[in-house]
Short mmCIF file of C-alpha atoms and ligand atoms in Angstrom, two decimals:
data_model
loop_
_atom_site.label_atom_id
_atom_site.label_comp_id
_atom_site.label_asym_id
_atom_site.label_seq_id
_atom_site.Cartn_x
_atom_site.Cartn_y
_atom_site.Cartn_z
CA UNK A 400 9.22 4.17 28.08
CA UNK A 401 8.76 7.21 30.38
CA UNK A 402 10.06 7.14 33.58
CA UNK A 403 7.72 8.74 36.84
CA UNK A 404 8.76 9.48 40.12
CA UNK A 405 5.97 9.82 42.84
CA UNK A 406 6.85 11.86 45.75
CA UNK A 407 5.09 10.89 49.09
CA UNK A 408 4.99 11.90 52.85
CA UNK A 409 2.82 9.31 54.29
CA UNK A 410 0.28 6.35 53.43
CA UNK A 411 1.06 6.33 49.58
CA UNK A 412 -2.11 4.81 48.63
CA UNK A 413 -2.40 7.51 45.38
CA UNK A 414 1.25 6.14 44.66
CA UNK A 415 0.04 2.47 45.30
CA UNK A 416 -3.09 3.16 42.78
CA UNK A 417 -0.59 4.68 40.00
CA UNK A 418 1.82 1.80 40.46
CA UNK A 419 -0.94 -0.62 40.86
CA UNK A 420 -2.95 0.71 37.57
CA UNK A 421 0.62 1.39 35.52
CA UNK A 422 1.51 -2.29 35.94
CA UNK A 423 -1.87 -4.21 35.48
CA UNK A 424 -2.49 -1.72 32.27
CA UNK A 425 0.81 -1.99 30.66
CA UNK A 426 1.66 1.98 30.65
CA UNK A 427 4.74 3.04 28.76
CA UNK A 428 5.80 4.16 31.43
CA UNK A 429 7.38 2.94 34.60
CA UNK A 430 7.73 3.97 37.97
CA UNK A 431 11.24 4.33 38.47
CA UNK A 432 11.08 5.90 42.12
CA UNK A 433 9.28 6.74 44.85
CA UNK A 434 10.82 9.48 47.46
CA UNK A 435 9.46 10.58 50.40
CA UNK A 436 10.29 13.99 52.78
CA UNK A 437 9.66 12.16 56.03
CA UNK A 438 11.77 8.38 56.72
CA UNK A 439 8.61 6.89 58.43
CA UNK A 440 6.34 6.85 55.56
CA UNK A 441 4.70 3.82 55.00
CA UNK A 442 4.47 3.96 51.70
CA UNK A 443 7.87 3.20 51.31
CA UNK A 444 7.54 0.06 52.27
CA UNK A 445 4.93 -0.96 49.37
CA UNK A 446 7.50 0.64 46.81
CA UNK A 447 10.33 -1.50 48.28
CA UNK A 448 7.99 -4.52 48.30
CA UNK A 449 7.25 -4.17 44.58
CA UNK A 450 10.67 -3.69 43.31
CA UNK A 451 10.96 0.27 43.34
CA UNK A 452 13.25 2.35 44.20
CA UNK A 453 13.11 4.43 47.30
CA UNK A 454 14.29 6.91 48.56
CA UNK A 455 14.59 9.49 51.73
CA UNK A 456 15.01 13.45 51.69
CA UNK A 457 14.41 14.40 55.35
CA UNK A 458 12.85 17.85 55.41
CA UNK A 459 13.08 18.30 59.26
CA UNK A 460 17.16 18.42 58.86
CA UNK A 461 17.21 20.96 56.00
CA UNK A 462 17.77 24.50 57.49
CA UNK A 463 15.48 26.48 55.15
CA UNK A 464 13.28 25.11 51.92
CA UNK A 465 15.49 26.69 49.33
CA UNK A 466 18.21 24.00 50.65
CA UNK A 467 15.77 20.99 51.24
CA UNK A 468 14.63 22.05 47.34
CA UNK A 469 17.89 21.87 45.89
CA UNK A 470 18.34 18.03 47.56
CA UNK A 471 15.27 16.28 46.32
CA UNK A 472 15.51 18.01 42.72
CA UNK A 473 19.12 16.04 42.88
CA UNK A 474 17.80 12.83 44.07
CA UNK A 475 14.96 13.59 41.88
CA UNK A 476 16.81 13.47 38.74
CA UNK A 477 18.98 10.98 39.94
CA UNK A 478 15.75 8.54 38.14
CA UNK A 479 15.84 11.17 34.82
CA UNK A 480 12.39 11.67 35.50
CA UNK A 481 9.62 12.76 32.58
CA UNK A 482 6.87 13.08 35.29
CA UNK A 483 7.04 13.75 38.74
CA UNK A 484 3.52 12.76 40.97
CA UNK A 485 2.90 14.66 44.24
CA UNK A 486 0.74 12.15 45.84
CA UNK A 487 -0.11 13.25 49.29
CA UNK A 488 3.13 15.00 49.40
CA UNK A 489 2.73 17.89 52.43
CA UNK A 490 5.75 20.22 51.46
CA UNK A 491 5.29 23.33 49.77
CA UNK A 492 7.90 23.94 46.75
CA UNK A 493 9.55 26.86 45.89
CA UNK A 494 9.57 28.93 42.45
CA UNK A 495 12.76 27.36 41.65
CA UNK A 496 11.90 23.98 41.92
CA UNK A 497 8.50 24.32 40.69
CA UNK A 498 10.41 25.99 37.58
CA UNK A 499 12.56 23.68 36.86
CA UNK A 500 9.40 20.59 36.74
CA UNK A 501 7.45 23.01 34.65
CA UNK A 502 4.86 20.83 32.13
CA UNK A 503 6.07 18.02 34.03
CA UNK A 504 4.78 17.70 37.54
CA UNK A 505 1.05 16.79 38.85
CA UNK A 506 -0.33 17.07 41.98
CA UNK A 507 -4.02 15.44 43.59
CA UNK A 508 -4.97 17.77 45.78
CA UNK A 509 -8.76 16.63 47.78
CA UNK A 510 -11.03 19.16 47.05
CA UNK A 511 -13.19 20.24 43.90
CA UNK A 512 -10.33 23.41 43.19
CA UNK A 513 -10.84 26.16 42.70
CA UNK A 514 -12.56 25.98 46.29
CA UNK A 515 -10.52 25.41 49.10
CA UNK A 516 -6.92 25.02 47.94
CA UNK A 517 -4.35 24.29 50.79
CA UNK A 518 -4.63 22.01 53.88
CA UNK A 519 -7.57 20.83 56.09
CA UNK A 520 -10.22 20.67 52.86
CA UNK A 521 -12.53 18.41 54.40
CA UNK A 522 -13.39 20.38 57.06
CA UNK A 523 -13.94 23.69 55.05
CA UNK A 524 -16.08 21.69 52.91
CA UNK A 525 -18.20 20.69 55.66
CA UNK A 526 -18.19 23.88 57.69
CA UNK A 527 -19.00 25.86 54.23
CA UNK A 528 -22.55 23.68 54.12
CA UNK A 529 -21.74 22.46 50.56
CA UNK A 530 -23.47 19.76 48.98
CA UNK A 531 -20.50 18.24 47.00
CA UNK A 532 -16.91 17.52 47.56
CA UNK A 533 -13.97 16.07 45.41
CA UNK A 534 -10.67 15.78 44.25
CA UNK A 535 -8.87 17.38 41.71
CA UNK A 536 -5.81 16.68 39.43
CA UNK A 537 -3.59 19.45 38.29
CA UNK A 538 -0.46 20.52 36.91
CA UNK A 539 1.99 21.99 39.87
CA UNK A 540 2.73 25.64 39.94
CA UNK A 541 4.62 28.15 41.80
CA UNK A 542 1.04 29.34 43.76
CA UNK A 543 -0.14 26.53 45.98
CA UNK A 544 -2.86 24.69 43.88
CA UNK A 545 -3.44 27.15 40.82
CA UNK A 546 -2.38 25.33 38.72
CA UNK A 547 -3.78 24.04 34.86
CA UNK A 548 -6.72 21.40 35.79
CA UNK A 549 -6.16 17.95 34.01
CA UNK A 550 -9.42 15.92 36.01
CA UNK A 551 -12.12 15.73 38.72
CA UNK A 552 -13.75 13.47 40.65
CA UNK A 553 -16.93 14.50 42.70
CA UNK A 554 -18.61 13.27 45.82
CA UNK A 555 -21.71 13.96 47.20
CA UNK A 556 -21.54 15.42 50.70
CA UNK A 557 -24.24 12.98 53.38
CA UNK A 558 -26.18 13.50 55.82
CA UNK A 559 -23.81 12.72 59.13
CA UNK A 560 -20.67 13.13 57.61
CA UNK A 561 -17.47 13.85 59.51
CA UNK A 562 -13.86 14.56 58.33
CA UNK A 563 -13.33 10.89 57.96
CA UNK A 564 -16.35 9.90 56.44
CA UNK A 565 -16.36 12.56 53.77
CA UNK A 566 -12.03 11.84 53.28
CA UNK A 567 -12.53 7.81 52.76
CA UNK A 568 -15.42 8.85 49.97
CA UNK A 569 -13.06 10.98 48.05
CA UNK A 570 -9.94 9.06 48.44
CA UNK A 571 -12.04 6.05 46.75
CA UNK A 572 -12.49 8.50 43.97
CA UNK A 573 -8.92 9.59 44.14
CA UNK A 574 -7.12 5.98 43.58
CA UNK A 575 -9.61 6.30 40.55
CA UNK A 576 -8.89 9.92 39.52
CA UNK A 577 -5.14 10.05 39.96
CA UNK A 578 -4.21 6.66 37.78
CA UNK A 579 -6.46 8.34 34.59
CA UNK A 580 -4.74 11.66 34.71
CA UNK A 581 -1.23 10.19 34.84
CA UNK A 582 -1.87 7.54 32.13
CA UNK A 583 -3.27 10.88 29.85
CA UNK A 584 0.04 12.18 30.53
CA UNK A 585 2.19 9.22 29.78
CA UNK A 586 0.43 8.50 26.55
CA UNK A 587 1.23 12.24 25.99
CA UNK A 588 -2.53 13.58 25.52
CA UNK A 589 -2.22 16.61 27.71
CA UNK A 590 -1.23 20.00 26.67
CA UNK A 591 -1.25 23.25 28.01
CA UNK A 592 -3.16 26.18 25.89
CA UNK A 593 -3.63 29.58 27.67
CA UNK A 594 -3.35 28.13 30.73
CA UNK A 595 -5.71 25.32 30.30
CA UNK A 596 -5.15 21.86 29.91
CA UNK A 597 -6.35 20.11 26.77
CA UNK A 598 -7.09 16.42 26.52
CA UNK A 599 -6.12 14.52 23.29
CA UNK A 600 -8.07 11.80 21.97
CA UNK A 601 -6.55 8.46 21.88
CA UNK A 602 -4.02 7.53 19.03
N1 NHR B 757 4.07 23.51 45.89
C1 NHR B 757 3.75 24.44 44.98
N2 NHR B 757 4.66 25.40 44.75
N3 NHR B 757 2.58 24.45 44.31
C2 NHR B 757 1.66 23.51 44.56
O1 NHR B 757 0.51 23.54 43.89
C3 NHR B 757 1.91 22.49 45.52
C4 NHR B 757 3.17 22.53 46.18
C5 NHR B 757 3.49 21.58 47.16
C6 NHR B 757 2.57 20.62 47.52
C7 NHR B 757 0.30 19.65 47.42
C8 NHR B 757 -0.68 20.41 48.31
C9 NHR B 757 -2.10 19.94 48.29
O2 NHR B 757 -2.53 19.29 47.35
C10 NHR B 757 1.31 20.61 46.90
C11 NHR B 757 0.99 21.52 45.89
C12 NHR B 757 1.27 20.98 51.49
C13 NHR B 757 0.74 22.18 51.96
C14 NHR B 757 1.27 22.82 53.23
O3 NHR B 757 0.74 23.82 53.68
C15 NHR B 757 -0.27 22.77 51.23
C16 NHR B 757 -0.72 22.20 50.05
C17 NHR B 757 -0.17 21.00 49.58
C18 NHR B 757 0.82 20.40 50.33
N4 NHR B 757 2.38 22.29 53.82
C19 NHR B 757 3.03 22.81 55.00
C20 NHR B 757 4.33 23.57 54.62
O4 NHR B 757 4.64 24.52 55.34
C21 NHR B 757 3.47 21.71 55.93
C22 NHR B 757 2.33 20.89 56.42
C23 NHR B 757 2.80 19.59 57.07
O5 NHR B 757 4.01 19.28 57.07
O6 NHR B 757 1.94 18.85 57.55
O7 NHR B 757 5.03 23.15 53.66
O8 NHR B 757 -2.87 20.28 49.23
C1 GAR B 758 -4.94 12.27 49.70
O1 GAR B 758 -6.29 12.49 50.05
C2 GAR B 758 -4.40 13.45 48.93
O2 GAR B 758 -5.34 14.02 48.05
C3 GAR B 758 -4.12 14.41 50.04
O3 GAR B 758 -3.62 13.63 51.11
C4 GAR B 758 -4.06 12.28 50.97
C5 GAR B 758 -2.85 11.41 50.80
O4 GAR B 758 -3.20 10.06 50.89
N1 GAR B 758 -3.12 15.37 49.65
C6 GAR B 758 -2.94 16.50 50.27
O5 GAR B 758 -3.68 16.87 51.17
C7 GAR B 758 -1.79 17.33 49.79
N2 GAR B 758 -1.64 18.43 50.63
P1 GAR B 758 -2.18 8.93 50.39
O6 GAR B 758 -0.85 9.21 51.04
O7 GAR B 758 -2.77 7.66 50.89
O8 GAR B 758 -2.11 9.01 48.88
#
Protein backbone atom coordinates (compact mmCIF):
# COMPACT_ATOMS: atom_id res chain seq x y z
CA UNK A 1 0.00 0.00 0.00
CA UNK A 2 1.60 3.35 -0.95
CA UNK A 3 0.97 6.15 0.96
CA UNK A 4 0.26 9.93 -1.00
CA UNK A 5 0.17 13.16 0.42
CA UNK A 6 -1.59 15.97 -1.64
CA UNK A 7 -0.51 19.38 -0.89
CA UNK A 8 -3.19 22.16 -1.43
CA UNK A 9 -3.67 26.01 -1.04
CA UNK A 10 -7.23 26.43 -1.82
CA UNK A 11 -10.46 24.63 -3.31
CA UNK A 12 -8.85 21.06 -3.45
CA UNK A 13 -11.08 19.79 -6.03
CA UNK A 14 -7.78 17.94 -7.93
CA UNK A 15 -7.24 16.48 -4.29
CA UNK A 16 -11.06 15.66 -4.00
CA UNK A 17 -10.86 13.86 -7.66
CA UNK A 18 -7.61 11.76 -6.50
CA UNK A 19 -9.24 10.86 -3.21
CA UNK A 20 -12.55 10.43 -4.82
CA UNK A 21 -11.08 8.11 -7.84
CA UNK A 22 -8.37 6.26 -5.27
CA UNK A 23 -11.28 5.11 -3.10
CA UNK A 24 -14.11 4.14 -5.63
CA UNK A 25 -11.14 2.26 -7.76
CA UNK A 26 -9.49 0.46 -5.01
CA UNK A 27 -5.77 1.99 -5.59
CA UNK A 28 -2.99 0.48 -3.55
CA UNK A 29 -2.53 3.28 -2.38
CA UNK A 30 -4.02 5.58 0.18
CA UNK A 31 -4.18 9.04 0.89
CA UNK A 32 -2.63 9.40 4.08
CA UNK A 33 -2.62 13.38 4.21
CA UNK A 34 -3.57 16.33 2.88
CA UNK A 35 -1.53 19.71 3.92
CA UNK A 36 -2.14 22.93 2.96
CA UNK A 37 0.26 26.42 3.08
CA UNK A 38 -2.67 28.69 3.84
CA UNK A 39 -5.26 27.65 7.21
CA UNK A 40 -8.39 28.83 5.22
CA UNK A 41 -8.34 26.36 2.52
CA UNK A 42 -11.38 24.73 1.94
CA UNK A 43 -10.21 21.80 0.95
CA UNK A 44 -9.36 20.89 4.23
CA UNK A 45 -12.49 20.53 5.21
CA UNK A 46 -13.41 17.65 2.54
CA UNK A 47 -10.14 15.78 3.77
CA UNK A 48 -11.32 16.06 7.41
CA UNK A 49 -14.84 15.03 6.31
CA UNK A 50 -13.55 11.83 4.70
CA UNK A 51 -11.34 10.62 7.37
CA UNK A 52 -7.87 12.22 6.29
CA UNK A 53 -5.48 13.69 7.86
CA UNK A 54 -4.84 17.37 7.71
CA UNK A 55 -2.70 19.44 8.22
CA UNK A 56 -1.48 23.35 8.31
CA UNK A 57 2.07 24.88 7.33
CA UNK A 58 1.37 28.64 7.27
CA UNK A 59 3.65 30.20 4.68
CA UNK A 60 2.80 33.87 5.58
CA UNK A 61 4.68 33.27 9.18
CA UNK A 62 7.84 31.68 7.72
CA UNK A 63 10.56 34.43 7.36
CA UNK A 64 12.13 33.26 4.07
CA UNK A 65 11.20 29.91 1.81
CA UNK A 66 14.31 28.03 2.72
CA UNK A 67 12.66 27.96 6.41
CA UNK A 68 8.93 27.46 5.34
CA UNK A 69 10.71 24.40 3.08
CA UNK A 70 12.37 22.78 5.80
CA UNK A 71 8.72 22.72 7.89
CA UNK A 72 6.43 21.10 5.41
CA UNK A 73 9.23 18.50 4.24
CA UNK A 74 8.95 17.60 8.25
CA UNK A 75 5.28 17.48 8.41
CA UNK A 76 5.55 15.98 5.07
CA UNK A 77 7.27 12.95 6.11
CA UNK A 78 5.61 12.89 9.21
CA UNK A 79 2.86 10.48 6.69
CA UNK A 80 6.27 8.50 5.14
CA UNK A 81 5.08 9.57 1.97
CA UNK A 82 5.90 7.54 -1.58
CA UNK A 83 4.14 10.33 -3.60
CA UNK A 84 3.59 13.74 -2.91
CA UNK A 85 0.57 15.61 -5.30
CA UNK A 86 0.80 19.41 -5.79
CA UNK A 87 -2.74 20.01 -6.55
CA UNK A 88 -3.34 23.66 -6.94
CA UNK A 89 -0.59 24.24 -4.56
CA UNK A 90 0.65 28.20 -5.24
CA UNK A 91 4.18 28.04 -3.49
CA UNK A 92 7.22 27.79 -5.35
CA UNK A 93 9.83 25.09 -3.84
CA UNK A 94 13.26 25.37 -3.53
CA UNK A 95 16.21 23.06 -4.97
CA UNK A 96 16.43 21.48 -1.69
CA UNK A 97 13.12 20.42 -1.26
CA UNK A 98 12.47 19.68 -4.76
CA UNK A 99 15.73 17.38 -4.28
CA UNK A 100 14.87 15.64 -1.68
CA UNK A 101 11.03 14.51 -3.54
CA UNK A 102 13.02 13.71 -6.61
CA UNK A 103 10.99 10.71 -8.79
CA UNK A 104 8.45 11.23 -6.30
CA UNK A 105 6.44 14.39 -6.59
CA UNK A 106 3.73 15.48 -9.40
CA UNK A 107 2.33 18.55 -10.06
CA UNK A 108 -1.08 19.62 -12.52
CA UNK A 109 -0.24 22.62 -13.70
CA UNK A 110 -3.42 24.25 -16.33
CA UNK A 111 -1.93 24.76 -19.43
CA UNK A 112 -0.80 22.47 -22.47
CA UNK A 113 3.29 22.90 -21.10
CA UNK A 114 5.58 23.60 -22.61
CA UNK A 115 3.51 26.92 -23.33
CA UNK A 116 2.87 29.12 -20.65
CA UNK A 117 4.39 27.65 -17.48
CA UNK A 118 3.82 29.78 -14.26
CA UNK A 119 0.71 31.70 -13.05
CA UNK A 120 -2.23 33.44 -14.85
CA UNK A 121 -2.32 30.61 -17.92
CA UNK A 122 -5.70 31.27 -18.92
CA UNK A 123 -5.29 34.55 -19.80
CA UNK A 124 -2.01 34.09 -21.88
CA UNK A 125 -3.83 31.48 -23.61
CA UNK A 126 -6.47 33.74 -24.60
CA UNK A 127 -4.46 36.87 -25.23
CA UNK A 128 -1.91 34.57 -27.42
CA UNK A 129 -5.15 33.84 -29.94
CA UNK A 130 -4.63 30.04 -29.57
CA UNK A 131 -7.08 27.64 -30.58
CA UNK A 132 -6.49 25.01 -27.78
CA UNK A 133 -5.86 24.98 -24.13
CA UNK A 134 -5.17 22.22 -21.42
CA UNK A 135 -3.70 20.82 -18.57
CA UNK A 136 -0.74 19.03 -18.03
CA UNK A 137 0.68 16.45 -15.50
CA UNK A 138 4.32 16.37 -14.68
CA UNK A 139 6.95 15.32 -12.48
CA UNK A 140 8.16 18.45 -10.09
CA UNK A 141 11.54 19.93 -10.65
CA UNK A 142 13.79 22.50 -9.37
CA UNK A 143 12.69 25.03 -12.62
CA UNK A 144 9.06 25.99 -12.25
CA UNK A 145 7.13 23.53 -14.56
CA UNK A 146 10.04 21.77 -16.61
CA UNK A 147 9.65 19.05 -15.48
CA UNK A 148 9.32 15.10 -17.17
CA UNK A 149 5.58 15.09 -18.75
CA UNK A 150 3.48 12.04 -17.45
CA UNK A 151 -0.23 13.27 -19.29
CA UNK A 152 -2.41 15.86 -21.10
CA UNK A 153 -5.65 16.82 -21.39
CA UNK A 154 -6.76 19.33 -24.18
CA UNK A 155 -9.55 21.80 -24.61
CA UNK A 156 -10.68 23.55 -27.38
CA UNK A 157 -10.58 27.32 -26.94
CA UNK A 158 -14.66 28.97 -27.99
CA UNK A 159 -15.83 31.54 -29.40
CA UNK A 160 -16.68 34.08 -26.24
CA UNK A 161 -14.55 32.64 -23.84
CA UNK A 162 -13.31 34.44 -20.75
CA UNK A 163 -10.85 33.40 -17.95
CA UNK A 164 -13.63 31.54 -16.29
CA UNK A 165 -15.15 29.97 -19.05
CA UNK A 166 -11.98 28.61 -20.56
CA UNK A 167 -10.69 27.57 -16.47
CA UNK A 168 -14.13 25.50 -15.65
CA UNK A 169 -13.45 23.57 -19.27
CA UNK A 170 -10.04 22.52 -18.27
CA UNK A 171 -10.54 21.89 -14.68
CA UNK A 172 -13.36 19.27 -15.94
CA UNK A 173 -10.50 17.76 -17.80
CA UNK A 174 -8.20 18.10 -14.88
CA UNK A 175 -10.36 16.01 -12.12
CA UNK A 176 -10.04 13.54 -15.18
CA UNK A 177 -6.32 14.02 -15.98
CA UNK A 178 -4.86 14.21 -12.50
CA UNK A 179 -6.61 10.79 -10.98
CA UNK A 180 -4.99 8.71 -14.31
CA UNK A 181 -1.52 10.04 -13.85
CA UNK A 182 -1.41 9.32 -10.11
CA UNK A 183 -2.98 5.82 -10.39
CA UNK A 184 0.08 5.19 -13.32
CA UNK A 185 2.28 6.10 -10.58
CA UNK A 186 0.88 4.08 -7.77
CA UNK A 187 0.68 0.96 -9.85
CA UNK A 188 4.36 1.90 -10.52
CA UNK A 189 4.15 2.27 -14.52
CA UNK A 190 6.10 5.48 -14.78
CA UNK A 191 9.73 5.82 -15.27
CA UNK A 192 12.02 8.36 -16.11
CA UNK A 193 14.47 7.74 -19.32
CA UNK A 194 16.56 10.76 -20.51
CA UNK A 195 14.38 12.95 -19.09
CA UNK A 196 11.20 11.59 -20.38
CA UNK A 197 8.62 9.80 -18.77
CA UNK A 198 7.73 6.32 -19.96
CA UNK A 199 4.39 4.65 -19.43
CA UNK A 200 4.28 0.87 -18.61
CA UNK A 201 1.64 -1.30 -19.76
CA UNK A 202 -0.55 -2.83 -17.24
CA UNK A 203 0.66 -5.98 -15.25
N1 LIG B 1 8.22 24.40 -7.39
C1 LIG B 1 9.19 23.97 -8.19
N2 LIG B 1 10.45 24.08 -7.74
N3 LIG B 1 8.96 23.45 -9.42
C2 LIG B 1 7.71 23.36 -9.88
O1 LIG B 1 7.50 22.84 -11.09
C3 LIG B 1 6.62 23.81 -9.09
C4 LIG B 1 6.92 24.34 -7.81
C5 LIG B 1 5.91 24.82 -6.97
C6 LIG B 1 4.60 24.83 -7.41
C7 LIG B 1 2.90 24.51 -9.17
C8 LIG B 1 2.85 25.69 -10.13
C9 LIG B 1 1.89 25.58 -11.27
O2 LIG B 1 1.49 24.50 -11.64
C10 LIG B 1 4.30 24.35 -8.69
C11 LIG B 1 5.29 23.82 -9.52
C12 LIG B 1 3.02 28.69 -7.84
C13 LIG B 1 3.66 29.64 -8.63
C14 LIG B 1 3.98 31.02 -8.08
O3 LIG B 1 4.46 31.86 -8.81
C15 LIG B 1 4.01 29.28 -9.91
C16 LIG B 1 3.75 28.00 -10.39
C17 LIG B 1 3.11 27.06 -9.59
C18 LIG B 1 2.74 27.42 -8.31
N4 LIG B 1 3.77 31.26 -6.76
C19 LIG B 1 4.07 32.51 -6.08
C20 LIG B 1 5.37 32.37 -5.24
O4 LIG B 1 6.05 33.39 -5.12
C21 LIG B 1 3.00 32.88 -5.10
C22 LIG B 1 1.66 33.08 -5.75
C23 LIG B 1 0.53 33.12 -4.73
O5 LIG B 1 0.75 32.90 -3.52
O6 LIG B 1 -0.61 33.31 -5.16
O7 LIG B 1 5.62 31.28 -4.67
O8 LIG B 1 1.55 26.63 -11.88
C1 LIG C 1 -6.25 23.98 -10.93
O1 LIG C 1 -6.72 24.48 -12.16
C2 LIG C 1 -4.77 23.71 -11.01
O2 LIG C 1 -4.36 23.21 -12.26
C3 LIG C 1 -4.22 25.10 -10.83
O3 LIG C 1 -5.05 25.72 -9.87
C4 LIG C 1 -6.33 25.08 -9.85
C5 LIG C 1 -6.52 24.49 -8.48
O4 LIG C 1 -7.84 24.04 -8.32
N1 LIG C 1 -2.87 25.05 -10.33
C6 LIG C 1 -2.05 26.06 -10.43
O5 LIG C 1 -2.35 27.09 -11.02
C7 LIG C 1 -0.72 25.88 -9.76
N2 LIG C 1 -0.02 27.08 -9.81
P1 LIG C 1 -8.21 23.07 -7.11
O6 LIG C 1 -7.67 23.68 -5.85
O7 LIG C 1 -9.70 23.05 -7.11
O8 LIG C 1 -7.60 21.72 -7.41
Amino acid sequence: MKNIVILISGRGSNMEAVVRAARSEGWPARVAAVISNKPDAAGLAFAQAHGIATAVVPSKEFPDRASFDAALQREIDRFAPDLVVLAGFMRILTAPFVAHYEGRMLNIHPSLLPAHPGLDTHRKCLEAGEGEHGATVHFVTAELDHGPMVAQARVPVLPGDTEATLAARVLLEEHKLYPYAVRLFVEDRLSIEQGDVRIAQPA
